[in-house]
């Protein structure tokens, strides 16, 4: 308690007093969550407070300008908002709090705690959109990343600083796979952004991962689905900014964003309010560019030696792998893990579709023997899946295809290799050893 008081007093003593007159504007119009403010010119990204009767305050974010007025979007609902209400700017435009103080804490999009603990006394600030760096500052991926999941470590090996997407329809196991990665990953810090998820899932995730030693190196930014669109977008930016600041300190950070699709939905809602035309299936150009900007902020830093390994879940609406968000994410990511509903219905978890999943850096970070074994496994798995219906119907007679005969003989072992219990952890070297042992039987 005394340390908390000392830190708070230290913040006051180190701060400067602003004696300049405070600017303010007035609410001129309101259309849903979009309001127009007259008499107050603030930069886009600024957060302002709106005072109404009773001394209570709303908060809104500047998102554009129109006819001399500032266009703002409410960070909440518009209940009790009235015309002529006073609007005042708050804080520094476009800056968010960051720092190691967020480790072991769960906060909302504004950095305020939701875990019942005291305030997060973060002293550093970071641009919500990140610092723009040159392309050559992104160092190559050269070290493998241990996810603790056998099928990923062996067949879709990820690298430290890689950006990868987990793509699947609803209810196929994205959140469970994300849980397994958080529980088994090796990193200096883990930052998790739960954007647009159910409040129950947020509560369950916090209770599972914020207890014990692992919770001390984990920061959670949670913005449930019932929050305003700009809050969901700010939550994704805050999580990425926290990871970026830690990378600037030379740390190896695991950033998990669940889900990238909900971020795109939030950006689409904001874009439509501003009058942008829907281009790809209703998504305005700014919505798709938002997710590419978020993804590009992850990666290795050549300057500090730190790294952000980014894992982004992508919801394929209607199991459509050609959905605009899925297609845009797949084109910019360094790899993708596809979860199959058919495999999940067979009772095999995690339901990774080996043939459709890909790590673009795998061949550069693993030994040649590992690559050969993974290719053999993929070939046999693809052969069996292509002829699965014939085999199950009994229409195939052994001896017609030697490769298919091997695939049928090894199917049980391969299926067991791909399955894994939720609480089971399989390290990288152990997974590779089991793969090479399994494929040695094929020789």
Coordinates of N, CA, C and O in Angstrom, one line a residue, residues 155-316:
X155 N 4.4 -30.1 -38.2 CA 4.0 -30.0 -39.6 C 3.8 -28.5 -40.1 O 3.9 -28.3 -41.3
X156 N 3.6 -27.6 -39.2 CA 3.4 -26.2 -39.6 C 4.3 -25.4 -38.6 O 3.7 -24.5 -37.8
X157 N 5.6 -25.6 -38.6 CA 6.4 -25.0 -37.6 C 6.4 -23.5 -37.7 O 6.7 -22.9 -38.8
X158 N 6.1 -22.8 -36.6 CA 6.1 -21.4 -36.6 C 7.5 -20.8 -36.1 O 8.3 -21.5 -35.5
X159 N 7.7 -19.5 -36.4 CA 9.0 -18.9 -36.1 C 8.8 -17.7 -35.1 O 7.7 -17.1 -35.1
X160 N 9.8 -17.4 -34.4 CA 9.8 -16.2 -33.5 C 9.7 -15.0 -34.4 O 10.6 -14.7 -35.2
X161 N 8.6 -14.2 -34.2 CA 8.5 -13.0 -35.0 C 7.6 -13.2 -36.2 O 7.3 -12.3 -37.0
X162 N 7.0 -14.4 -36.4 CA 6.1 -14.7 -37.5 C 4.7 -14.2 -37.2 O 4.3 -14.1 -36.0
X163 N 3.9 -13.9 -38.2 CA 2.5 -13.5 -38.1 C 1.7 -14.6 -38.7 O 1.9 -14.9 -39.9
X164 N 0.8 -15.2 -38.0 CA 0.1 -16.4 -38.5 C -1.4 -16.2 -38.1 O -1.7 -15.7 -37.0
X165 N -2.3 -16.7 -38.9 CA -3.7 -16.6 -38.7 C -4.3 -18.0 -38.4 O -3.9 -19.0 -39.0
X166 N -5.2 -18.1 -37.4 CA -6.0 -19.3 -37.2 C -7.4 -19.0 -37.8 O -8.2 -18.2 -37.3
X167 N -7.7 -19.8 -38.9 CA -8.9 -19.5 -39.7 C -9.9 -20.6 -39.6 O -9.5 -21.8 -39.8
X168 N -11.1 -20.3 -39.2 CA -12.1 -21.3 -39.1 C -13.5 -20.6 -39.0 O -13.6 -19.4 -38.7
X169 N -14.6 -21.4 -39.1 CA -15.9 -21.0 -38.9 C -16.2 -21.0 -37.4 O -15.3 -21.3 -36.6
X170 N -17.4 -20.6 -37.0 CA -17.7 -20.5 -35.6 C -17.9 -21.9 -35.0 O -18.4 -22.8 -35.7
X171 N -17.4 -22.0 -33.8 CA -17.6 -23.3 -33.1 C -16.7 -24.4 -33.5 O -17.0 -25.6 -33.2
X172 N -15.6 -24.1 -34.2 CA -14.7 -25.2 -34.6 C -13.5 -25.4 -33.7 O -12.8 -26.4 -33.8
X173 N -13.3 -24.4 -32.9 CA -12.2 -24.6 -31.9 C -11.1 -23.6 -31.9 O -10.0 -23.9 -31.5
X174 N -11.3 -22.4 -32.5 CA -10.3 -21.4 -32.5 C -9.9 -21.0 -31.1 O -8.7 -20.9 -30.8
X175 N -10.9 -20.7 -30.3 CA -10.6 -20.2 -28.9 C -9.8 -21.3 -28.1 O -8.9 -21.0 -27.3
X176 N -10.2 -22.6 -28.3 CA -9.5 -23.7 -27.6 C -8.1 -23.8 -28.0 O -7.2 -23.9 -27.2
X177 N -7.8 -23.7 -29.3 CA -6.5 -23.7 -29.8 C -5.7 -22.6 -29.3 O -4.5 -22.7 -28.9
X178 N -6.3 -21.4 -29.2 CA -5.6 -20.2 -28.7 C -5.3 -20.4 -27.2 O -4.2 -20.1 -26.8
X179 N -6.2 -21.0 -26.5 CA -5.9 -21.4 -25.1 C -4.7 -22.3 -24.9 O -3.8 -22.1 -24.0
X180 N -4.6 -23.3 -25.8 CA -3.5 -24.2 -25.7 C -2.2 -23.6 -26.0 O -1.2 -23.8 -25.4
X181 N -2.2 -22.6 -27.0 CA -1.0 -21.9 -27.3 C -0.5 -21.0 -26.2 O 0.7 -21.0 -25.8
X182 N -1.5 -20.3 -25.6 CA -1.1 -19.4 -24.4 C -0.5 -20.3 -23.3 O 0.4 -19.9 -22.7
X183 N -1.1 -21.5 -23.1 CA -0.6 -22.3 -22.0 C 0.7 -22.9 -22.2 O 1.4 -23.2 -21.3
X184 N 1.0 -23.2 -23.5 CA 2.3 -23.9 -23.8 C 3.4 -23.1 -24.4 O 4.5 -23.6 -24.6
X185 N 3.1 -21.8 -24.8 CA 4.1 -21.1 -25.5 C 5.2 -20.6 -24.6 O 5.0 -20.3 -23.4
X186 N 6.4 -20.4 -25.2 CA 7.6 -19.9 -24.4 C 7.8 -18.5 -24.9 O 8.2 -18.2 -26.1
X187 N 7.6 -17.5 -24.0 CA 7.8 -16.1 -24.4 C 8.1 -15.3 -23.1 O 7.7 -15.7 -22.0
X188 N 8.8 -14.1 -23.3 CA 9.0 -13.2 -22.2 C 7.7 -12.6 -21.7 O 7.6 -12.4 -20.5
X189 N 6.8 -12.3 -22.6 CA 5.6 -11.7 -22.2 C 4.5 -12.2 -23.2 O 4.8 -12.4 -24.4
X190 N 3.3 -12.3 -22.7 CA 2.1 -12.6 -23.6 C 1.1 -11.5 -23.5 O 0.7 -11.2 -22.3
X191 N 0.7 -11.0 -24.6 CA -0.4 -10.0 -24.6 C -1.5 -10.5 -25.4 O -1.4 -11.0 -26.6
X192 N -2.7 -10.6 -24.8 CA -3.9 -11.1 -25.4 C -4.9 -10.1 -25.6 O -5.3 -9.4 -24.6
X193 N -5.4 -9.9 -26.8 CA -6.5 -9.0 -27.1 C -7.8 -9.7 -27.4 O -7.8 -10.4 -28.4
X194 N -8.8 -9.7 -26.5 CA -10.1 -10.4 -26.7 C -11.0 -9.3 -27.2 O -11.6 -8.5 -26.4
X195 N -11.2 -9.2 -28.5 CA -11.9 -8.2 -29.2 C -13.2 -8.7 -29.7 O -13.2 -9.6 -30.6
X196 N -14.4 -8.2 -29.2 CA -15.7 -8.6 -29.8 C -16.1 -10.0 -29.3 O -17.0 -10.5 -30.0
X197 N -15.5 -10.5 -28.3 CA -15.9 -11.8 -27.8 C -17.1 -11.7 -26.8 O -17.4 -10.6 -26.3
X198 N -17.7 -12.9 -26.5 CA -18.7 -12.9 -25.4 C -18.1 -12.6 -24.1 O -17.0 -13.0 -23.8
X199 N -18.9 -11.9 -23.2 CA -18.4 -11.5 -21.9 C -18.0 -12.7 -21.1 O -17.1 -12.8 -20.3
X200 N -18.8 -13.8 -21.3 CA -18.6 -15.0 -20.5 C -17.2 -15.6 -20.9 O -16.4 -16.1 -20.0
X201 N -16.8 -15.6 -22.2 CA -15.6 -16.1 -22.6 C -14.4 -15.3 -22.0 O -13.4 -15.8 -21.7
X202 N -14.6 -14.0 -21.9 CA -13.6 -13.1 -21.4 C -13.4 -13.5 -19.9 O -12.2 -13.6 -19.5
X203 N -14.5 -13.6 -19.2 CA -14.3 -14.0 -17.8 C -13.7 -15.4 -17.6 O -12.8 -15.5 -16.7
X204 N -14.0 -16.3 -18.4 CA -13.4 -17.7 -18.3 C -11.9 -17.6 -18.6 O -11.1 -18.3 -18.0
X205 N -11.6 -16.8 -19.7 CA -10.2 -16.8 -20.1 C -9.3 -16.1 -19.0 O -8.2 -16.6 -18.7
X206 N -9.8 -15.1 -18.4 CA -9.1 -14.4 -17.3 C -8.9 -15.3 -16.1 O -7.8 -15.4 -15.5
X207 N -9.9 -16.1 -15.7 CA -9.8 -17.0 -14.6 C -8.9 -18.1 -14.9 O -8.2 -18.6 -14.0
X208 N -8.7 -18.6 -16.1 CA -7.8 -19.7 -16.5 C -6.4 -19.3 -16.5 O -5.5 -20.0 -16.2
X209 N -6.1 -18.1 -17.1 CA -4.7 -17.7 -17.4 C -4.1 -16.6 -16.5 O -2.9 -16.4 -16.7
X210 N -4.8 -16.0 -15.6 CA -4.2 -15.0 -14.8 C -3.9 -15.4 -13.4 O -3.5 -14.6 -12.6
X211 N -4.0 -16.7 -13.2 CA -3.6 -17.3 -11.9 C -2.2 -18.0 -12.0 O -1.9 -18.6 -13.0
X212 N -1.4 -17.9 -11.0 CA -0.1 -18.6 -11.0 C 1.0 -17.8 -11.7 O 0.8 -16.7 -12.1
X213 N 2.1 -18.4 -11.8 CA 3.3 -17.7 -12.4 C 3.1 -17.3 -13.8 O 3.6 -16.2 -14.2
X214 N 2.3 -18.1 -14.6 CA 2.1 -17.7 -16.0 C 1.3 -16.4 -16.1 O 1.5 -15.6 -17.0
X215 N 0.4 -16.1 -15.1 CA -0.4 -14.9 -15.2 C 0.5 -13.6 -15.0 O 0.1 -12.5 -15.4
X216 N 1.6 -13.8 -14.3 CA 2.5 -12.6 -14.1 C 3.1 -12.1 -15.3 O 3.6 -10.9 -15.3
X217 N 3.2 -12.9 -16.4 CA 3.8 -12.4 -17.6 C 2.7 -12.2 -18.7 O 3.1 -12.1 -19.9
X218 N 1.5 -12.2 -18.3 CA 0.3 -12.1 -19.3 C -0.4 -10.8 -19.1 O -0.8 -10.4 -18.0
X219 N -0.7 -10.1 -20.2 CA -1.6 -8.9 -20.1 C -2.8 -9.1 -21.0 O -2.6 -9.6 -22.1
X220 N -4.0 -8.8 -20.5 CA -5.2 -9.0 -21.3 C -5.9 -7.7 -21.5 O -6.1 -6.9 -20.6
X221 N -6.3 -7.5 -22.8 CA -7.1 -6.3 -23.1 C -8.4 -6.9 -23.6 O -8.4 -7.6 -24.7
X222 N -9.5 -6.6 -22.9 CA -10.8 -7.3 -23.3 C -11.8 -6.2 -23.6 O -12.0 -5.3 -22.8
X223 N -12.4 -6.3 -24.8 CA -13.5 -5.5 -25.2 C -14.7 -6.3 -25.7 O -14.6 -6.8 -26.9
X224 N -15.7 -6.7 -24.9 CA -16.7 -7.6 -25.3 C -17.5 -7.1 -26.5 O -17.4 -5.9 -26.9
X225 N -18.4 -7.9 -27.0 CA -19.1 -7.6 -28.3 C -20.1 -6.5 -28.1 O -20.5 -5.9 -29.1
X226 N -20.6 -6.2 -26.9 CA -21.6 -5.2 -26.8 C -21.1 -3.8 -26.6 O -21.8 -2.9 -26.5
X227 N -19.7 -3.7 -26.7 CA -19.1 -2.3 -26.7 C -19.2 -1.6 -28.0 O -19.3 -2.3 -29.1
X228 N -19.0 -0.3 -28.0 CA -19.0 0.5 -29.2 C -17.9 0.0 -30.2 O -16.9 -0.5 -29.8
X229 N -18.1 0.3 -31.5 CA -17.2 -0.1 -32.5 C -15.8 0.5 -32.3 O -14.8 -0.2 -32.5
X230 N -15.8 1.8 -32.0 CA -14.4 2.4 -31.8 C -13.7 1.9 -30.6 O -12.5 1.9 -30.5
X231 N -14.5 1.5 -29.6 CA -13.8 0.8 -28.4 C -13.2 -0.5 -28.8 O -12.1 -0.8 -28.3
X232 N -13.9 -1.3 -29.6 CA -13.3 -2.5 -30.1 C -12.0 -2.3 -30.9 O -11.0 -3.0 -30.7
X233 N -12.0 -1.3 -31.7 CA -10.8 -0.9 -32.5 C -9.7 -0.4 -31.6 O -8.6 -0.8 -31.8
X234 N -10.0 0.4 -30.6 CA -9.0 0.9 -29.7 C -8.4 -0.2 -28.9 O -7.3 -0.2 -28.5
X235 N -9.3 -1.2 -28.5 CA -8.7 -2.3 -27.8 C -7.7 -3.1 -28.5 O -6.6 -3.5 -28.0
X236 N -7.9 -3.3 -29.8 CA -6.9 -4.0 -30.7 C -5.6 -3.2 -30.8 O -4.5 -3.7 -30.7
X237 N -5.8 -1.9 -30.9 CA -4.6 -1.0 -31.0 C -3.8 -1.0 -29.7 O -2.6 -0.9 -29.7
X238 N -4.6 -0.9 -28.5 CA -3.9 -0.9 -27.2 C -3.1 -2.2 -27.0 O -1.9 -2.1 -26.6
X239 N -3.7 -3.4 -27.3 CA -2.9 -4.6 -27.2 C -1.7 -4.6 -28.0 O -0.6 -5.1 -27.6
X240 N -1.8 -4.2 -29.3 CA -0.6 -4.2 -30.1 C 0.4 -3.2 -29.7 O 1.6 -3.4 -29.7
X241 N 0.0 -2.0 -29.1 CA 0.9 -1.0 -28.6 C 1.7 -1.5 -27.4 O 2.9 -1.3 -27.2
X242 N 1.0 -2.2 -26.5 CA 1.7 -2.8 -25.3 C 2.7 -3.8 -25.8 O 3.9 -3.8 -25.3
X243 N 2.4 -4.6 -26.8 CA 3.4 -5.6 -27.3 C 4.6 -4.8 -28.0 O 5.7 -5.2 -27.8
X244 N 4.3 -3.8 -28.7 CA 5.4 -3.0 -29.4 C 6.3 -2.4 -28.4 O 7.5 -2.4 -28.6
X245 N 5.8 -1.8 -27.3 CA 6.7 -1.2 -26.3 C 7.6 -2.2 -25.7 O 8.7 -2.0 -25.4
X246 N 7.0 -3.4 -25.4 CA 7.9 -4.5 -24.8 C 8.9 -5.0 -25.8 O 10.1 -5.3 -25.4
X247 N 8.6 -5.0 -27.1 CA 9.6 -5.4 -28.1 C 10.7 -4.3 -28.2 O 11.8 -4.7 -28.4
X248 N 10.3 -3.1 -28.0 CA 11.4 -2.0 -28.0 C 12.3 -2.2 -26.8 O 13.4 -1.6 -26.9
X249 N 11.9 -2.9 -25.8 CA 12.9 -3.2 -24.7 C 13.7 -4.5 -24.9 O 14.4 -5.0 -24.0
X250 N 13.5 -5.1 -26.1 CA 14.3 -6.3 -26.5 C 13.6 -7.6 -26.0 O 14.3 -8.6 -26.1
X251 N 12.4 -7.6 -25.7 CA 11.7 -8.8 -25.2 C 11.1 -9.6 -26.4 O 10.7 -9.0 -27.4
X252 N 10.9 -10.9 -26.1 CA 10.2 -11.7 -27.1 C 8.8 -11.8 -26.6 O 8.5 -12.4 -25.6
X253 N 7.9 -11.3 -27.4 CA 6.5 -11.1 -27.0 C 5.6 -12.0 -27.9 O 5.8 -12.0 -29.1
X254 N 4.6 -12.7 -27.3 CA 3.6 -13.4 -28.0 C 2.3 -12.5 -28.0 O 1.8 -12.2 -26.9
X255 N 1.9 -12.1 -29.1 CA 0.6 -11.3 -29.2 C -0.4 -12.1 -29.9 O -0.3 -12.6 -31.0
X256 N -1.6 -12.3 -29.1 CA -2.7 -13.0 -29.7 C -3.9 -12.1 -29.7 O -4.2 -11.4 -28.7
X257 N -4.5 -12.0 -30.9 CA -5.6 -11.1 -31.1 C -6.8 -12.0 -31.6 O -6.8 -12.6 -32.6
X258 N -7.9 -12.0 -30.7 CA -9.1 -12.8 -31.0 C -10.3 -11.9 -30.9 O -10.7 -11.5 -29.8
X259 N -10.8 -11.5 -32.0 CA -10.5 -12.0 -33.4 C -10.3 -10.8 -34.3 O -10.9 -9.7 -34.1
X260 N -9.5 -11.1 -35.4 CA -9.3 -10.1 -36.4 C -10.5 -9.7 -37.2 O -10.7 -8.6 -37.6
X261 N -11.4 -10.6 -37.3 CA -12.7 -10.4 -38.0 C -13.5 -9.4 -37.3 O -14.1 -8.5 -37.9
X262 N -13.6 -9.4 -35.9 CA -14.4 -8.5 -35.2 C -13.8 -7.1 -35.3 O -14.5 -6.1 -35.2
X263 N -12.4 -7.0 -35.4 CA -11.8 -5.7 -35.6 C -12.2 -5.2 -37.0 O -12.5 -4.0 -37.1
X264 N -12.3 -6.0 -38.0 CA -12.7 -5.6 -39.3 C -14.2 -5.1 -39.3 O -14.5 -4.2 -39.9
X265 N -15.0 -5.8 -38.5 CA -16.4 -5.4 -38.4 C -16.5 -4.1 -37.7 O -17.3 -3.2 -38.2
X266 N -15.7 -3.8 -36.7 CA -15.7 -2.5 -36.1 C -15.3 -1.4 -37.0 O -15.9 -0.3 -37.1
X267 N -14.2 -1.7 -37.8 CA -13.7 -0.7 -38.8 C -14.8 -0.5 -39.9 O -14.9 0.7 -40.4
X268 N -15.5 -1.5 -40.2 CA -16.5 -1.4 -41.3 C -17.7 -0.5 -40.7 O -18.2 0.4 -41.5
X269 N -18.0 -0.7 -39.5 CA -19.1 0.1 -38.9 C -18.7 1.6 -38.9 O -19.6 2.5 -39.2
X270 N -17.5 1.9 -38.5 CA -17.0 3.3 -38.5 C -17.0 3.9 -39.9 O -17.4 5.0 -40.1
X271 N -16.5 3.1 -40.8 CA -16.4 3.5 -42.2 C -17.8 3.8 -42.8 O -17.9 4.8 -43.5
X272 N -18.7 3.0 -42.5 CA -20.1 3.2 -43.1 C -20.7 4.4 -42.4 O -21.4 5.2 -43.1
X273 N -20.5 4.7 -41.2 CA -21.0 5.9 -40.5 C -20.4 7.2 -41.2 O -21.1 8.2 -41.2
X274 N -19.2 7.1 -41.6 CA -18.5 8.2 -42.3 C -18.9 8.3 -43.8 O -18.4 9.2 -44.4
X275 N -19.7 7.4 -44.2 CA -20.2 7.5 -45.6 C -19.3 6.8 -46.6 O -19.5 7.0 -47.8
X276 N -18.4 5.9 -46.2 CA -17.6 5.2 -47.2 C -18.4 4.2 -47.9 O -19.3 3.5 -47.3
X277 N -18.2 4.0 -49.2 CA -19.0 2.9 -49.9 C -18.5 1.5 -49.6 O -17.3 1.3 -49.4
X278 N -19.4 0.6 -49.5 CA -19.0 -0.8 -49.3 C -18.4 -1.3 -50.6 O -19.0 -1.2 -51.7
X279 N -17.2 -1.9 -50.5 CA -16.5 -2.4 -51.7 C -16.6 -3.9 -51.8 O -17.3 -4.5 -52.7
X280 N -15.9 -4.6 -51.0 CA -15.8 -6.1 -51.0 C -16.8 -6.6 -50.0 O -16.6 -6.7 -48.8
X281 N -18.0 -7.1 -50.5 CA -19.1 -7.7 -49.7 C -19.4 -6.8 -48.6 O -19.6 -7.2 -47.4
X282 N -19.5 -5.5 -48.8 CA -19.9 -4.6 -47.8 C -18.8 -4.0 -46.9 O -19.0 -3.1 -46.1
X283 N -17.6 -4.5 -47.1 CA -16.4 -3.9 -46.4 C -15.9 -2.7 -47.1 O -15.4 -2.8 -48.3
X284 N -15.9 -1.5 -46.5 CA -15.2 -0.4 -47.2 C -13.7 -0.6 -47.2 O -13.2 -1.4 -46.4
X285 N -13.0 0.1 -48.1 CA -11.5 -0.1 -48.2 C -10.8 0.2 -46.8 O -9.8 -0.5 -46.5
X286 N -11.3 1.1 -46.0 CA -10.6 1.4 -44.8 C -10.6 0.3 -43.8 O -9.7 0.1 -43.0
X287 N -11.7 -0.6 -43.8 CA -11.8 -1.7 -42.9 C -10.8 -2.7 -43.2 O -10.2 -3.3 -42.3
X288 N -10.5 -3.0 -44.5 CA -9.5 -4.1 -44.8 C -8.1 -3.5 -44.6 O -7.2 -4.3 -44.2
X289 N -7.9 -2.2 -44.8 CA -6.6 -1.7 -44.6 C -6.3 -1.6 -43.1 O -5.1 -1.7 -42.7
X290 N -7.3 -1.5 -42.3 CA -7.1 -1.5 -40.8 C -6.4 -2.8 -40.4 O -5.5 -2.7 -39.5
X291 N -6.9 -3.9 -40.9 CA -6.3 -5.2 -40.4 C -4.9 -5.4 -40.9 O -4.0 -6.0 -40.3
X292 N -4.6 -4.9 -42.1 CA -3.2 -5.0 -42.7 C -2.3 -4.2 -41.8 O -1.1 -4.6 -41.6
X293 N -2.7 -3.0 -41.4 CA -1.9 -2.1 -40.6 C -1.6 -2.8 -39.2 O -0.5 -2.7 -38.7
X294 N -2.6 -3.4 -38.6 CA -2.4 -4.1 -37.4 C -1.4 -5.2 -37.5 O -0.5 -5.4 -36.7
X295 N -1.5 -6.0 -38.6 CA -0.7 -7.2 -38.7 C 0.8 -6.8 -39.0 O 1.7 -7.4 -38.5
X296 N 1.0 -5.7 -39.8 CA 2.3 -5.3 -40.1 C 3.1 -4.7 -38.9 O 4.3 -4.6 -39.0
X297 N 2.4 -4.4 -37.8 CA 3.1 -3.9 -36.7 C 3.8 -5.0 -35.9 O 4.7 -4.7 -35.1
X298 N 3.5 -6.2 -36.1 CA 4.1 -7.4 -35.5 C 5.4 -7.7 -36.3 O 5.6 -7.3 -37.4
X299 N 6.2 -8.6 -35.7 CA 7.5 -9.0 -36.4 C 8.7 -8.8 -35.5 O 8.6 -8.4 -34.4
X300 N 9.9 -9.1 -36.1 CA 11.1 -8.9 -35.4 C 11.7 -7.5 -35.6 O 11.5 -6.9 -36.7
X301 N 12.4 -7.0 -34.6 CA 13.0 -5.7 -34.7 C 14.5 -5.9 -34.8 O 15.2 -6.5 -33.9
X302 N 15.1 -5.4 -35.9 CA 16.6 -5.5 -36.1 C 17.3 -4.6 -35.2 O 18.5 -4.8 -34.8
X303 N 16.7 -3.5 -34.8 CA 17.3 -2.5 -33.9 C 17.5 -3.0 -32.5 O 18.5 -2.9 -31.9
X304 N 16.4 -3.5 -31.9 CA 16.4 -3.9 -30.5 C 16.6 -5.4 -30.2 O 17.0 -5.8 -29.1
X305 N 16.4 -6.2 -31.3 CA 16.5 -7.7 -31.1 C 15.3 -8.3 -30.5 O 15.2 -9.5 -30.3
X306 N 14.3 -7.4 -30.2 CA 13.0 -8.0 -29.7 C 12.1 -8.5 -30.8 O 12.5 -8.4 -32.0
X307 N 11.1 -9.2 -30.4 CA 10.2 -9.8 -31.5 C 8.8 -9.8 -31.0 O 8.5 -10.0 -29.8
X308 N 7.8 -9.7 -31.9 CA 6.4 -9.9 -31.6 C 6.0 -11.0 -32.5 O 5.9 -10.9 -33.7
X309 N 5.6 -12.2 -31.9 CA 5.1 -13.3 -32.7 C 3.6 -13.1 -32.6 O 2.9 -13.2 -31.6
X310 N 3.0 -12.8 -33.8 CA 1.5 -12.5 -33.8 C 0.7 -13.6 -34.2 O 0.9 -14.3 -35.3
X311 N -0.3 -14.0 -33.4 CA -1.3 -15.0 -33.8 C -2.6 -14.4 -33.8 O -3.1 -13.9 -32.7
X312 N -3.3 -14.4 -34.9 CA -4.6 -13.7 -35.1 C -5.7 -14.8 -35.5 O -5.5 -15.5 -36.4
X313 N -6.7 -14.8 -34.7 CA -7.8 -15.7 -35.1 C -8.7 -14.9 -36.1 O -8.9 -13.7 -36.0
X314 N -9.2 -15.7 -37.1 CA -10.0 -15.1 -38.2 C -11.2 -15.9 -38.4 O -11.1 -17.1 -38.7
X315 N -12.4 -15.3 -38.2 CA -13.6 -16.0 -38.3 C -14.1 -16.0 -39.7 O -14.3 -15.0 -40.4
X316 N -14.2 -17.2 -40.3 CA -14.6 -17.4 -41.7 C -16.2 -17.5 -41.7 O -16.7 -18.5 -41.3

